[in-house]
PDB file of C-alpha atoms in Angstrom:
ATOM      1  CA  UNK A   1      -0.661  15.700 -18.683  1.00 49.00           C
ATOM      2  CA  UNK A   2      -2.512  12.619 -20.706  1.00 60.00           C
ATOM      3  CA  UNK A   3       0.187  12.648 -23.668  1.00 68.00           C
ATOM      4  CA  UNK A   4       0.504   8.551 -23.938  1.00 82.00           C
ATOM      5  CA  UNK A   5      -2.312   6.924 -25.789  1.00 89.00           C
ATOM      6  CA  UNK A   6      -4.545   4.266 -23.502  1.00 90.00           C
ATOM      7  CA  UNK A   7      -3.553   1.457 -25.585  1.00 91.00           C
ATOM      8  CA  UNK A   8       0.504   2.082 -24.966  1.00 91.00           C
ATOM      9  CA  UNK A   9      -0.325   2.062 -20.859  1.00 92.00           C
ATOM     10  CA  UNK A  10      -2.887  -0.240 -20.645  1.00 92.00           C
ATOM     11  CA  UNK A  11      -2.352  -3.990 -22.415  1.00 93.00           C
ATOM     12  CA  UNK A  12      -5.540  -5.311 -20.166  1.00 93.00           C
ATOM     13  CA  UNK A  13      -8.392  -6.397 -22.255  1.00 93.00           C
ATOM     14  CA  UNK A  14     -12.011  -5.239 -21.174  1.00 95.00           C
ATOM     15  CA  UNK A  15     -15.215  -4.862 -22.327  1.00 96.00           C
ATOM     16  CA  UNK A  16     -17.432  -1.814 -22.293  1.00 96.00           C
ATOM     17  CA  UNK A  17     -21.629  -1.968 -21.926  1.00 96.00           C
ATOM     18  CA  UNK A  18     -24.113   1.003 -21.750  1.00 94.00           C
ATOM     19  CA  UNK A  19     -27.871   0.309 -20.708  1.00 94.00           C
ATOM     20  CA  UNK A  20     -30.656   0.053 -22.821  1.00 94.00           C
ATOM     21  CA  UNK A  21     -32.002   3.649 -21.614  1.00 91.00           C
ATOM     22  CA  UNK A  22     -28.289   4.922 -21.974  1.00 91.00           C
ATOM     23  CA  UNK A  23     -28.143   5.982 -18.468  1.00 91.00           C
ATOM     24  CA  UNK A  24     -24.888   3.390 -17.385  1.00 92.00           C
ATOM     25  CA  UNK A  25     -21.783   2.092 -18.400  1.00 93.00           C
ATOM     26  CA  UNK A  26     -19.891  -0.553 -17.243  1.00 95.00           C
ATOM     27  CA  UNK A  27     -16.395  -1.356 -17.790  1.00 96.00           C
ATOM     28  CA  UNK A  28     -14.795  -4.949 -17.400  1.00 96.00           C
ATOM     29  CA  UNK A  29     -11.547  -5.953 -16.747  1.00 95.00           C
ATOM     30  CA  UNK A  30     -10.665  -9.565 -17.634  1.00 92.00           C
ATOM     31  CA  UNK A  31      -8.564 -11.116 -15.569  1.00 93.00           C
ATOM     32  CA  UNK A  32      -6.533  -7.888 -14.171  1.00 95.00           C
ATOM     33  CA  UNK A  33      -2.735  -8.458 -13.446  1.00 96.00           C
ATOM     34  CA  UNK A  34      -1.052  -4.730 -12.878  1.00 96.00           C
ATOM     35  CA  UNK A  35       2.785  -6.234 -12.879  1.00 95.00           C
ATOM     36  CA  UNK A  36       2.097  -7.836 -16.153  1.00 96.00           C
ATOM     37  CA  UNK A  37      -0.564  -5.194 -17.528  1.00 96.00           C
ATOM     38  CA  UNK A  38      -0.188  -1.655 -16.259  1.00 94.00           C
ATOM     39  CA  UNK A  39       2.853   0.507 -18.054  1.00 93.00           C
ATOM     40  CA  UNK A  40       3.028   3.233 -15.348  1.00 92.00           C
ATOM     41  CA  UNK A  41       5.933   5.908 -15.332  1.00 90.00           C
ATOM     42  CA  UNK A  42       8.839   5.472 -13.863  1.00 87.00           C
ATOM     43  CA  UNK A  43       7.841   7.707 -10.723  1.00 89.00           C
ATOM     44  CA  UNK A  44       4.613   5.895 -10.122  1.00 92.00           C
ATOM     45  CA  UNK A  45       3.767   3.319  -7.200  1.00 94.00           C
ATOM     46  CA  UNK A  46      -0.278   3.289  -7.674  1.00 94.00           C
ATOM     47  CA  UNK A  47      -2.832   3.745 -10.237  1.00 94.00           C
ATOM     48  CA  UNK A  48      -6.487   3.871 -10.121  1.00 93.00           C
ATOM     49  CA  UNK A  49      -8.936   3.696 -13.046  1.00 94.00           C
ATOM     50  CA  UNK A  50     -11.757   6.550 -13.784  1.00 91.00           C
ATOM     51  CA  UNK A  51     -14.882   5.934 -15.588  1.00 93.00           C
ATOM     52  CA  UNK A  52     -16.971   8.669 -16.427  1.00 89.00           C
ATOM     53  CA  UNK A  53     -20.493   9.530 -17.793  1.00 89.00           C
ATOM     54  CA  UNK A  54     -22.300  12.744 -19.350  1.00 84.00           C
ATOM     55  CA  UNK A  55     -24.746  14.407 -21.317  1.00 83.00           C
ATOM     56  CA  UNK A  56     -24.912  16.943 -23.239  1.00 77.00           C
ATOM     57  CA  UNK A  57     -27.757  18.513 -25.281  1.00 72.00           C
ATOM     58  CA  UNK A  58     -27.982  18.148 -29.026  1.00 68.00           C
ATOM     59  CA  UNK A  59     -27.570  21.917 -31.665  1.00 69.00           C
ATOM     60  CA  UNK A  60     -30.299  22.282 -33.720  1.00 68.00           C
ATOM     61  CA  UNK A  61     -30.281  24.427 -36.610  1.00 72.00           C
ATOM     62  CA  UNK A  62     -32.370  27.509 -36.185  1.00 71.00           C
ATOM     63  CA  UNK A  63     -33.075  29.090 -39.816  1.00 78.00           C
ATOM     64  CA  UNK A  64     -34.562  31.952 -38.594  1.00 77.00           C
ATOM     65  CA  UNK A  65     -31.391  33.066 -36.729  1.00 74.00           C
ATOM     66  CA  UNK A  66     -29.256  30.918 -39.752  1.00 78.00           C
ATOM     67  CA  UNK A  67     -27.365  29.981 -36.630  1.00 75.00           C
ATOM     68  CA  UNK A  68     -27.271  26.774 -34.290  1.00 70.00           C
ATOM     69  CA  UNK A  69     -29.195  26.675 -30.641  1.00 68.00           C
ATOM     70  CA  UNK A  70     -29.220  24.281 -28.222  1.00 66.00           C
ATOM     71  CA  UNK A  71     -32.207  21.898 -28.602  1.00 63.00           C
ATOM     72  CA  UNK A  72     -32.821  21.733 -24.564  1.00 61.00           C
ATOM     73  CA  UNK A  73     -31.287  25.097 -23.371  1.00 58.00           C
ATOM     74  CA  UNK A  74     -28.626  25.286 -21.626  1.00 58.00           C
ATOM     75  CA  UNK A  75     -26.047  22.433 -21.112  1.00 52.00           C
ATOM     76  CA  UNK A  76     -26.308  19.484 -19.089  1.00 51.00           C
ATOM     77  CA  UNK A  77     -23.510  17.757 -18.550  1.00 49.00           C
ATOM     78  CA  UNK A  78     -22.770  15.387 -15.902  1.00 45.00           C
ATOM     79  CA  UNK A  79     -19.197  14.391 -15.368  1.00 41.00           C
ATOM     80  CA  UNK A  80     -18.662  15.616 -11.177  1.00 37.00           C
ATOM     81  CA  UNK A  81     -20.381  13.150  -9.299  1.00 40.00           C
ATOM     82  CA  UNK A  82     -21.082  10.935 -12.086  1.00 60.00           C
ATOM     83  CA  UNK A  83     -17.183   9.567 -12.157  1.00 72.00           C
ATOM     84  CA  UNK A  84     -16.112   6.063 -10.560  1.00 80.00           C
ATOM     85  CA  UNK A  85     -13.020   6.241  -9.317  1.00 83.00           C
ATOM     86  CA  UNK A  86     -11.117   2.819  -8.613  1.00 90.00           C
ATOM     87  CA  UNK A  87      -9.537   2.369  -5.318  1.00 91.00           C
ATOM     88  CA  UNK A  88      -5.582   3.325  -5.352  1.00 93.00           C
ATOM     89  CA  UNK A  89      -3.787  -0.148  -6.740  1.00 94.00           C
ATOM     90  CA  UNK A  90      -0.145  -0.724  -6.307  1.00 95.00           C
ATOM     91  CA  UNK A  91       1.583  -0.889  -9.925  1.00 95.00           C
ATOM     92  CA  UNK A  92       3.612  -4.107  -8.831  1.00 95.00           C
ATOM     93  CA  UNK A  93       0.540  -5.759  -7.864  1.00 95.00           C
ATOM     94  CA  UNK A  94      -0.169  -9.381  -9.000  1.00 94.00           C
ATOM     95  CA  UNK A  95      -3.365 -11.036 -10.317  1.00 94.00           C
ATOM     96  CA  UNK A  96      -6.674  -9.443  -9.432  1.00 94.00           C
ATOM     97  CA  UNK A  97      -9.075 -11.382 -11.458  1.00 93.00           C
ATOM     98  CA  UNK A  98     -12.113  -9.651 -13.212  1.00 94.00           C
ATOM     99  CA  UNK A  99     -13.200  -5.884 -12.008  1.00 93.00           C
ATOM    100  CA  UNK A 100     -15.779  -4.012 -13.164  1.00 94.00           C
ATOM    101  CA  UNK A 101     -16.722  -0.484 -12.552  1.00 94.00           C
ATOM    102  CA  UNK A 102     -20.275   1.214 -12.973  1.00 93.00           C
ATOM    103  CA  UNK A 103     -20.850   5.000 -13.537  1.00 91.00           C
ATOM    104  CA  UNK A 104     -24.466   6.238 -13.808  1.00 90.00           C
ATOM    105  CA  UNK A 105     -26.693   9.047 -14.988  1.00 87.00           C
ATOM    106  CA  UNK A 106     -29.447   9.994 -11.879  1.00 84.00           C
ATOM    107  CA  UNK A 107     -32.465   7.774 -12.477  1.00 82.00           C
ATOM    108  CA  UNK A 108     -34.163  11.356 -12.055  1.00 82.00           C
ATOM    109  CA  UNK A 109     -32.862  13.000 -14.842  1.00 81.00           C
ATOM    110  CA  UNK A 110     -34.995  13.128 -18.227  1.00 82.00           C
ATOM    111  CA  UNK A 111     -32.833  11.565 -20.509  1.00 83.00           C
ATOM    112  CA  UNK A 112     -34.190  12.486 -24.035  1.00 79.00           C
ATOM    113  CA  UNK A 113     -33.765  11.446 -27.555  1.00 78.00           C
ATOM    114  CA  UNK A 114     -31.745  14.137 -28.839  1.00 73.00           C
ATOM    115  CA  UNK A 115     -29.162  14.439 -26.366  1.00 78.00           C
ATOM    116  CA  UNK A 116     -26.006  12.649 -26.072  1.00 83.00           C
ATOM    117  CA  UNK A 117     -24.512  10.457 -23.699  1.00 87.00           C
ATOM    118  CA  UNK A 118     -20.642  10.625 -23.476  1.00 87.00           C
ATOM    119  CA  UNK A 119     -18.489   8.079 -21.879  1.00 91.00           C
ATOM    120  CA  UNK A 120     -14.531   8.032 -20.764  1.00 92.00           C
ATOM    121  CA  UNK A 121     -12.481   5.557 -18.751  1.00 94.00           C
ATOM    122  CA  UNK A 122      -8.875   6.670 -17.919  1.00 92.00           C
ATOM    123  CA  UNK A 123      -6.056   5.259 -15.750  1.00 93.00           C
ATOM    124  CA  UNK A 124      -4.729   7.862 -13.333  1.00 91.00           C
ATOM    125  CA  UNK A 125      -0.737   7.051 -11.429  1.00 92.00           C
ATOM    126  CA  UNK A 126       0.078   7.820  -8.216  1.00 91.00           C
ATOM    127  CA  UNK A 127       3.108   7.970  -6.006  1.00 90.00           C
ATOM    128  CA  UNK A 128       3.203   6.861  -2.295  1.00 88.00           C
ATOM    129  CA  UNK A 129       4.545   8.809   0.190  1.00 81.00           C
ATOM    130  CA  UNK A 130       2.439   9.155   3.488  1.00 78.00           C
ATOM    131  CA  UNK A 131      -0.724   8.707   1.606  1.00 82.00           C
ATOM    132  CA  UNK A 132      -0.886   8.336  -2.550  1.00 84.00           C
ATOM    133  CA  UNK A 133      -1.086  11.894  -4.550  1.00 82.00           C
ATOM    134  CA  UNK A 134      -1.666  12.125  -8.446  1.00 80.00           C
ATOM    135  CA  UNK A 135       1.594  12.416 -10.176  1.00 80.00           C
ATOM    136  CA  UNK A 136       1.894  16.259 -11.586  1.00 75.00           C
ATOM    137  CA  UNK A 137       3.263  14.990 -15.079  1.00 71.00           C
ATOM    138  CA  UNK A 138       3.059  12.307 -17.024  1.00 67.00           C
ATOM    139  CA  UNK A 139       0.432  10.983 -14.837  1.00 75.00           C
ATOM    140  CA  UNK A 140      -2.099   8.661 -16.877  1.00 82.00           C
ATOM    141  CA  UNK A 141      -4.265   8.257 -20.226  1.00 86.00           C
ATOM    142  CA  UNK A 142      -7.950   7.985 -21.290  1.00 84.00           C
ATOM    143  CA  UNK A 143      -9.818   6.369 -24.128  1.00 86.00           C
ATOM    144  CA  UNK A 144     -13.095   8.294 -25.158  1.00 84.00           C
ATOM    145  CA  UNK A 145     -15.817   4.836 -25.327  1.00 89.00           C
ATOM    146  CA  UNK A 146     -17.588   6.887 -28.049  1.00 81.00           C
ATOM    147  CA  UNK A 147     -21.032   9.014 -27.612  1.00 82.00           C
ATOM    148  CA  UNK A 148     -24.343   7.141 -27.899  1.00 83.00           C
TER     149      UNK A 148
END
């Protein structure tokens, strides 16, 4: 359940930069303060940030089919094991200065022209009881950073 928009849970300003080759983004966080910043439900005690990165291959049109194809064959996308998860941060918690989080494509993977990076960051809240577990409802947002 991601029905709030980012921008209504998240008031912390931050910066988003991808690579050169397109195979990273970072995410910063200017001058983090969770009491002050963070809008978490009602339920939640923790939060931790998510910042994703994936390709996927590029349609091309094929006119001898008059239908589209994928330009590299079958999909690649890599979202599992390409996601940076934050550490689990109390919602009451007071200044944390500047964070920044870094998820990357492998350095092994052919990155070409025609396919297209896609890159997410999302707040996820939590609720303490003998360890912190992902709240079933209501439970955090994510802004889509755009496809490059």
């Amino acid at each position: 359940y991601y029905y709030k928009p980012f921008s209504d849970i998240m008031k912390c300003s931050y910066t988003v930069e991808t690579a050169p080759d397109r195979k990273s983004v970072s995410v910063n966080l200017a001058n983090l303060t969770p009491c002050d910043q963070i809008k978490p439900p009602g339920t939640a005690t923790h939060f931790q940030f998510f910042l994703s990165i994936g390709v996927v291959c590029d349609m091309v049109f094929s006119p001898e089919y008059c239908d589209f194809k994928l330009a590299y064959g079958p999909p690649q996308f890599y979202g599992k094991g390409r996601e940076i998860e934050s550490e689990w941060i109390p919602v009451d918690a007071q200044a944390m200065g500047d964070i920044t989080l870094t998820a990357a494509i492998p350095d092994a993977f052919n990155l070409k022209e025609d396919m297209t990076v896609l890159r997410m960051f999302g707040i996820v809240f939590g609720r303490m009881t003998s360890r912190v577990d992902p709240i079933a409802k209501d439970r955090g947002s994510c802004e889509f950073l755009g496809a490059i």
